Amino acid sequence: MKTKMVLLCGIPSESPISKVKDALMETDAQVVVFNQRHFENTEIDWKFVNGVPRGKLYMSNCSYDLSSFKSVYSRFMSENNLPEMEGKDEKTKAKCKMLHESLFEWLEVTNAKVVNRHSNMYSNSSKPYQAQIIKRYGLKTPPTLITNNPKAVLDFNATHKSIIFKSISGIRSIVKEFDPTDTERLNKIKYCPVQFQARLSGFDVRVHVIGKEVIATKILTTGVDYRYARKDGGETELEPFEISDAIKKACVNVSAALKLDFSGIDLRFTNNGDVYCFEVNPMPGYSYYESNTGQKISKVLAEYLVA
């Protein structure tokens, strides 16, 4: 008999959700999935009773006591981007918005283990803030310039010979190398500060931290941004990688400091042996790494959810 209930929130067909669901089916957990795309057939009703959140989640013809969920894996997409929202009237859009807001509020206060609470993901909205936490726990960060001054960028480039630029926020951006043709459009940064970093030689390592478990993946690529190398005609290869106990400990400590049960930490191992940290992803798309290496990240995540 399934003794523990785990709630998965998001789009079931998305591989991070589907992989952890499959892994959970091999445990003693009962898996319940909230499919965001079925928002019209879903309701949540809860309130505090003697300081404890109590209520029910209704989906299709089933209802679930919220207190029965022992853990939650939360991987929401913005409800505004759901295909089912297209062409809906304002009443339906308002219902969808209220449903998600109520779910998010419950996830913040429930006694269940939530991977990850939304309030703990906000550090990724400011890379400069996150960099301060990273350095506090023993990981280096690349020489960085955040500016809207074109001359400062040129001086920074002259100092480091090769630099890259990317978003300051948590919105995904493609990392690009600064080249002479970019000088012509530097004046545009006067209206929006941009983050520039020294380009470091070496190879990338993605570290997934789940609780205190660490799974590292080495990335060899011909591109500046390995995620898009193939799109530009390049190649990217991934393989399991063993990192030192000191780096493992630093990664676990950074993840804990950011209050993340599950994180994806991006490192660069340089040719001279130094290790730098670019950022900590609070909603890692781990399935890309698992599919390319066979590393059982979803299994470790499932075990963490039912532990």
Short mmCIF file of N, CA and C in Angstrom, two decimals, residues 131-242:
data_model
loop_
_atom_site.label_atom_id
_atom_site.label_comp_id
_atom_site.label_asym_id
_atom_site.label_seq_id
_atom_site.Cartn_x
_atom_site.Cartn_y
_atom_site.Cartn_z
N ALA A 131 25.67 36.44 -6.23
CA ALA A 131 27.14 36.33 -6.24
C ALA A 131 27.74 36.59 -4.86
N GLN A 132 27.11 37.49 -4.11
CA GLN A 132 27.61 37.77 -2.75
C GLN A 132 27.46 36.54 -1.85
N ILE A 133 26.35 35.83 -1.99
CA ILE A 133 26.13 34.61 -1.20
C ILE A 133 27.13 33.53 -1.63
N ILE A 134 27.34 33.40 -2.93
CA ILE A 134 28.26 32.40 -3.45
C ILE A 134 29.66 32.59 -2.87
N LYS A 135 30.15 33.84 -2.88
CA LYS A 135 31.50 34.12 -2.37
C LYS A 135 31.59 33.91 -0.86
N ARG A 136 30.49 34.12 -0.18
CA ARG A 136 30.49 33.98 1.28
C ARG A 136 30.78 32.54 1.69
N TYR A 137 30.46 31.58 0.82
CA TYR A 137 30.62 30.18 1.18
C TYR A 137 31.77 29.50 0.43
N GLY A 138 32.74 30.31 0.02
CA GLY A 138 34.02 29.75 -0.42
C GLY A 138 34.19 29.49 -1.89
N LEU A 139 33.24 29.90 -2.73
CA LEU A 139 33.38 29.72 -4.17
C LEU A 139 33.75 31.06 -4.81
N LYS A 140 34.66 31.03 -5.74
CA LYS A 140 35.05 32.24 -6.44
C LYS A 140 34.00 32.60 -7.49
N THR A 141 33.93 33.88 -7.82
CA THR A 141 33.10 34.34 -8.93
C THR A 141 34.00 35.06 -9.93
N PRO A 142 33.66 35.04 -11.22
CA PRO A 142 34.52 35.67 -12.23
C PRO A 142 34.60 37.18 -12.03
N PRO A 143 35.70 37.81 -12.47
CA PRO A 143 35.74 39.27 -12.50
C PRO A 143 34.54 39.79 -13.26
N THR A 144 33.78 40.69 -12.63
CA THR A 144 32.48 41.09 -13.16
C THR A 144 32.32 42.60 -13.19
N LEU A 145 31.70 43.09 -14.24
CA LEU A 145 31.36 44.49 -14.36
C LEU A 145 29.89 44.60 -14.72
N ILE A 146 29.14 45.36 -13.92
CA ILE A 146 27.74 45.65 -14.24
C ILE A 146 27.64 47.15 -14.45
N THR A 147 27.29 47.56 -15.64
CA THR A 147 27.38 48.98 -15.94
C THR A 147 26.44 49.38 -17.08
N ASN A 148 26.19 50.69 -17.16
CA ASN A 148 25.53 51.26 -18.34
C ASN A 148 26.44 52.30 -18.99
N ASN A 149 27.75 52.20 -18.69
CA ASN A 149 28.75 53.12 -19.20
C ASN A 149 29.57 52.43 -20.29
N PRO A 150 29.41 52.82 -21.54
CA PRO A 150 30.13 52.16 -22.65
C PRO A 150 31.65 52.19 -22.48
N LYS A 151 32.20 53.31 -22.00
CA LYS A 151 33.65 53.40 -21.84
C LYS A 151 34.15 52.39 -20.81
N ALA A 152 33.38 52.18 -19.74
CA ALA A 152 33.79 51.22 -18.72
C ALA A 152 33.88 49.82 -19.30
N VAL A 153 32.98 49.51 -20.24
CA VAL A 153 33.00 48.19 -20.89
C VAL A 153 34.27 48.04 -21.72
N LEU A 154 34.62 49.07 -22.47
CA LEU A 154 35.82 49.01 -23.31
C LEU A 154 37.07 48.86 -22.46
N ASP A 155 37.11 49.56 -21.33
CA ASP A 155 38.26 49.45 -20.43
C ASP A 155 38.33 48.05 -19.82
N PHE A 156 37.17 47.50 -19.46
CA PHE A 156 37.10 46.15 -18.88
C PHE A 156 37.57 45.12 -19.90
N ASN A 157 37.17 45.30 -21.14
CA ASN A 157 37.57 44.39 -22.21
C ASN A 157 39.07 44.47 -22.46
N ALA A 158 39.62 45.68 -22.40
CA ALA A 158 41.06 45.85 -22.60
C ALA A 158 41.86 45.17 -21.49
N THR A 159 41.32 45.19 -20.28
CA THR A 159 42.00 44.58 -19.15
C THR A 159 42.01 43.06 -19.24
N HIS A 160 40.85 42.49 -19.60
CA HIS A 160 40.71 41.02 -19.55
C HIS A 160 40.86 40.35 -20.92
N LYS A 161 41.01 41.14 -21.98
CA LYS A 161 41.28 40.63 -23.33
C LYS A 161 40.07 39.93 -23.97
N SER A 162 39.34 39.16 -23.18
CA SER A 162 38.16 38.47 -23.70
C SER A 162 37.07 38.49 -22.64
N ILE A 163 35.89 39.01 -22.98
CA ILE A 163 34.80 39.09 -22.01
C ILE A 163 33.51 38.59 -22.64
N ILE A 164 32.56 38.24 -21.77
CA ILE A 164 31.24 37.81 -22.22
C ILE A 164 30.19 38.72 -21.58
N PHE A 165 28.96 38.67 -22.10
CA PHE A 165 27.89 39.45 -21.48
C PHE A 165 26.63 38.60 -21.40
N LYS A 166 25.80 38.89 -20.38
CA LYS A 166 24.59 38.11 -20.14
C LYS A 166 23.65 38.88 -19.22
N SER A 167 22.47 38.33 -19.00
CA SER A 167 21.45 38.98 -18.19
C SER A 167 21.86 39.07 -16.72
N ILE A 168 21.40 40.13 -16.06
CA ILE A 168 21.59 40.27 -14.61
C ILE A 168 20.49 39.54 -13.86
N SER A 169 19.33 39.38 -14.49
CA SER A 169 18.16 38.81 -13.83
C SER A 169 18.11 37.30 -14.02
N GLY A 170 17.02 36.70 -13.52
CA GLY A 170 16.83 35.26 -13.66
C GLY A 170 16.25 34.86 -15.00
N ILE A 171 15.92 35.83 -15.85
CA ILE A 171 15.38 35.52 -17.16
C ILE A 171 16.48 34.93 -18.03
N ARG A 172 16.19 33.80 -18.66
CA ARG A 172 17.22 33.11 -19.45
C ARG A 172 17.73 34.00 -20.57
N SER A 173 19.04 34.04 -20.70
CA SER A 173 19.67 34.77 -21.79
C SER A 173 20.77 33.89 -22.37
N ILE A 174 21.12 34.14 -23.63
CA ILE A 174 22.21 33.40 -24.27
C ILE A 174 23.51 34.15 -24.00
N VAL A 175 24.48 33.45 -23.42
CA VAL A 175 25.77 34.07 -23.12
C VAL A 175 26.52 34.28 -24.43
N LYS A 176 26.99 35.51 -24.63
CA LYS A 176 27.70 35.85 -25.86
C LYS A 176 29.07 36.45 -25.54
N GLU A 177 30.02 36.21 -26.44
CA GLU A 177 31.33 36.84 -26.30
C GLU A 177 31.28 38.23 -26.92
N PHE A 178 31.87 39.20 -26.23
CA PHE A 178 31.93 40.56 -26.75
C PHE A 178 32.97 40.62 -27.86
N ASP A 179 32.56 41.15 -29.02
CA ASP A 179 33.52 41.28 -30.12
C ASP A 179 33.45 42.69 -30.70
N PRO A 180 34.37 43.06 -31.59
CA PRO A 180 34.43 44.44 -32.10
C PRO A 180 33.12 44.96 -32.68
N THR A 181 32.33 44.09 -33.27
CA THR A 181 31.07 44.56 -33.86
C THR A 181 30.08 45.03 -32.79
N ASP A 182 30.25 44.52 -31.56
CA ASP A 182 29.35 44.94 -30.48
C ASP A 182 29.62 46.37 -30.03
N THR A 183 30.81 46.89 -30.34
CA THR A 183 31.15 48.26 -29.94
C THR A 183 30.17 49.26 -30.54
N GLU A 184 29.70 48.96 -31.75
CA GLU A 184 28.81 49.88 -32.45
C GLU A 184 27.48 50.06 -31.73
N ARG A 185 27.06 49.08 -30.94
CA ARG A 185 25.76 49.18 -30.25
C ARG A 185 25.89 49.33 -28.74
N LEU A 186 27.10 49.66 -28.29
CA LEU A 186 27.31 49.80 -26.84
C LEU A 186 26.49 50.92 -26.23
N ASN A 187 26.18 51.95 -27.01
CA ASN A 187 25.41 53.07 -26.46
C ASN A 187 24.04 52.64 -25.94
N LYS A 188 23.55 51.50 -26.42
CA LYS A 188 22.24 51.02 -25.98
C LYS A 188 22.22 50.65 -24.51
N ILE A 189 23.38 50.32 -23.93
CA ILE A 189 23.38 49.91 -22.52
C ILE A 189 23.13 51.10 -21.60
N LYS A 190 23.15 52.33 -22.13
CA LYS A 190 22.85 53.51 -21.30
C LYS A 190 21.45 53.42 -20.72
N TYR A 191 20.57 52.67 -21.39
CA TYR A 191 19.18 52.58 -20.96
C TYR A 191 18.91 51.35 -20.10
N CYS A 192 19.90 50.46 -19.99
CA CYS A 192 19.70 49.24 -19.19
C CYS A 192 21.06 48.64 -18.85
N PRO A 193 21.46 48.60 -17.58
CA PRO A 193 22.75 48.03 -17.21
C PRO A 193 22.87 46.57 -17.66
N VAL A 194 24.06 46.20 -18.06
CA VAL A 194 24.35 44.86 -18.54
C VAL A 194 25.50 44.28 -17.73
N GLN A 195 25.48 42.96 -17.57
CA GLN A 195 26.54 42.29 -16.83
C GLN A 195 27.60 41.75 -17.79
N PHE A 196 28.85 42.14 -17.54
CA PHE A 196 29.99 41.66 -18.31
C PHE A 196 30.92 40.89 -17.38
N GLN A 197 31.51 39.81 -17.88
CA GLN A 197 32.44 39.03 -17.08
C GLN A 197 33.65 38.64 -17.92
N ALA A 198 34.79 38.48 -17.24
CA ALA A 198 35.97 37.96 -17.92
C ALA A 198 35.67 36.55 -18.42
N ARG A 199 36.06 36.27 -19.66
CA ARG A 199 35.87 34.92 -20.18
C ARG A 199 37.01 34.03 -19.67
N LEU A 200 36.64 32.98 -18.98
CA LEU A 200 37.61 32.11 -18.34
C LEU A 200 37.84 30.86 -19.18
N SER A 201 39.09 30.48 -19.35
CA SER A 201 39.41 29.26 -20.07
C SER A 201 39.07 28.05 -19.19
N GLY A 202 38.88 26.90 -19.81
CA GLY A 202 38.60 25.69 -19.04
C GLY A 202 37.32 25.02 -19.50
N PHE A 203 36.71 24.25 -18.58
CA PHE A 203 35.48 23.54 -18.92
C PHE A 203 34.43 23.77 -17.85
N ASP A 204 33.16 23.59 -18.26
CA ASP A 204 32.04 23.80 -17.35
C ASP A 204 31.69 22.51 -16.62
N VAL A 205 31.16 22.67 -15.41
CA VAL A 205 30.62 21.56 -14.63
C VAL A 205 29.28 22.00 -14.05
N ARG A 206 28.24 21.23 -14.30
CA ARG A 206 26.94 21.48 -13.65
C ARG A 206 26.86 20.57 -12.44
N VAL A 207 26.62 21.16 -11.29
CA VAL A 207 26.48 20.42 -10.04
C VAL A 207 25.03 20.49 -9.59
N HIS A 208 24.37 19.34 -9.49
CA HIS A 208 23.03 19.29 -8.93
C HIS A 208 23.14 18.92 -7.46
N VAL A 209 22.58 19.76 -6.61
CA VAL A 209 22.56 19.52 -5.17
C VAL A 209 21.13 19.19 -4.77
N ILE A 210 20.93 18.02 -4.18
CA ILE A 210 19.62 17.59 -3.70
C ILE A 210 19.79 17.26 -2.23
N GLY A 211 19.31 18.17 -1.36
CA GLY A 211 19.60 18.01 0.06
C GLY A 211 21.10 18.11 0.27
N LYS A 212 21.71 16.99 0.67
CA LYS A 212 23.17 16.95 0.84
C LYS A 212 23.84 16.07 -0.21
N GLU A 213 23.04 15.57 -1.16
CA GLU A 213 23.59 14.75 -2.23
C GLU A 213 24.07 15.65 -3.37
N VAL A 214 25.20 15.28 -3.96
CA VAL A 214 25.82 16.08 -5.02
C VAL A 214 26.06 15.20 -6.24
N ILE A 215 25.60 15.66 -7.40
CA ILE A 215 25.81 14.95 -8.67
C ILE A 215 26.41 15.95 -9.65
N ALA A 216 27.63 15.67 -10.12
CA ALA A 216 28.34 16.61 -10.99
C ALA A 216 28.45 16.07 -12.41
N THR A 217 28.34 16.97 -13.37
CA THR A 217 28.41 16.63 -14.79
C THR A 217 29.41 17.55 -15.48
N LYS A 218 30.39 16.95 -16.16
CA LYS A 218 31.38 17.72 -16.91
C LYS A 218 30.83 18.02 -18.30
N ILE A 219 31.09 19.24 -18.76
CA ILE A 219 30.55 19.69 -20.05
C ILE A 219 31.70 20.17 -20.92
N LEU A 220 31.86 19.54 -22.05
CA LEU A 220 32.87 19.94 -23.03
C LEU A 220 32.14 20.49 -24.25
N THR A 221 32.46 21.71 -24.63
CA THR A 221 31.71 22.34 -25.72
C THR A 221 32.61 23.20 -26.59
N THR A 222 32.20 23.38 -27.82
CA THR A 222 32.91 24.27 -28.73
C THR A 222 32.30 25.67 -28.72
N GLY A 223 31.19 25.84 -28.01
CA GLY A 223 30.50 27.13 -27.99
C GLY A 223 30.79 27.94 -26.74
N VAL A 224 30.39 29.21 -26.78
CA VAL A 224 30.51 30.06 -25.60
C VAL A 224 29.47 29.65 -24.57
N ASP A 225 28.24 29.39 -25.01
CA ASP A 225 27.16 28.93 -24.16
C ASP A 225 26.81 27.51 -24.60
N TYR A 226 27.19 26.53 -23.79
CA TYR A 226 27.05 25.13 -24.20
C TYR A 226 25.60 24.74 -24.50
N ARG A 227 24.64 25.44 -23.90
CA ARG A 227 23.24 25.11 -24.11
C ARG A 227 22.81 25.34 -25.56
N TYR A 228 23.53 26.24 -26.25
CA TYR A 228 23.12 26.61 -27.61
C TYR A 228 24.22 26.33 -28.63
N ALA A 229 25.23 25.55 -28.24
CA ALA A 229 26.35 25.29 -29.15
C ALA A 229 25.90 24.61 -30.43
N ARG A 230 25.04 23.61 -30.32
CA ARG A 230 24.61 22.86 -31.50
C ARG A 230 23.78 23.73 -32.44
N LYS A 231 23.06 24.67 -31.86
CA LYS A 231 22.27 25.58 -32.68
C LYS A 231 23.17 26.41 -33.58
N ASP A 232 24.39 26.69 -33.09
CA ASP A 232 25.35 27.49 -33.85
C ASP A 232 26.32 26.63 -34.64
N GLY A 233 26.00 25.34 -34.76
CA GLY A 233 26.85 24.45 -35.53
C GLY A 233 27.98 23.82 -34.77
N GLY A 234 28.00 23.99 -33.44
CA GLY A 234 29.06 23.43 -32.61
C GLY A 234 28.65 22.11 -31.98
N GLU A 235 29.45 21.67 -31.01
CA GLU A 235 29.20 20.40 -30.35
C GLU A 235 29.30 20.56 -28.84
N THR A 236 28.52 19.76 -28.13
CA THR A 236 28.59 19.71 -26.67
C THR A 236 28.52 18.26 -26.23
N GLU A 237 29.42 17.87 -25.33
CA GLU A 237 29.43 16.52 -24.79
C GLU A 237 29.37 16.59 -23.26
N LEU A 238 28.57 15.71 -22.67
CA LEU A 238 28.41 15.66 -21.23
C LEU A 238 28.85 14.31 -20.70
N GLU A 239 29.44 14.30 -19.51
CA GLU A 239 29.85 13.04 -18.89
C GLU A 239 29.88 13.20 -17.38
N PRO A 240 29.66 12.11 -16.63
CA PRO A 240 29.75 12.18 -15.17
C PRO A 240 31.13 12.68 -14.74
N PHE A 241 31.18 13.40 -13.63
CA PHE A 241 32.43 14.01 -13.19
C PHE A 241 32.51 13.96 -11.67
N GLU A 242 33.69 13.73 -11.16
CA GLU A 242 33.90 13.68 -9.71
C GLU A 242 34.58 14.97 -9.27
#
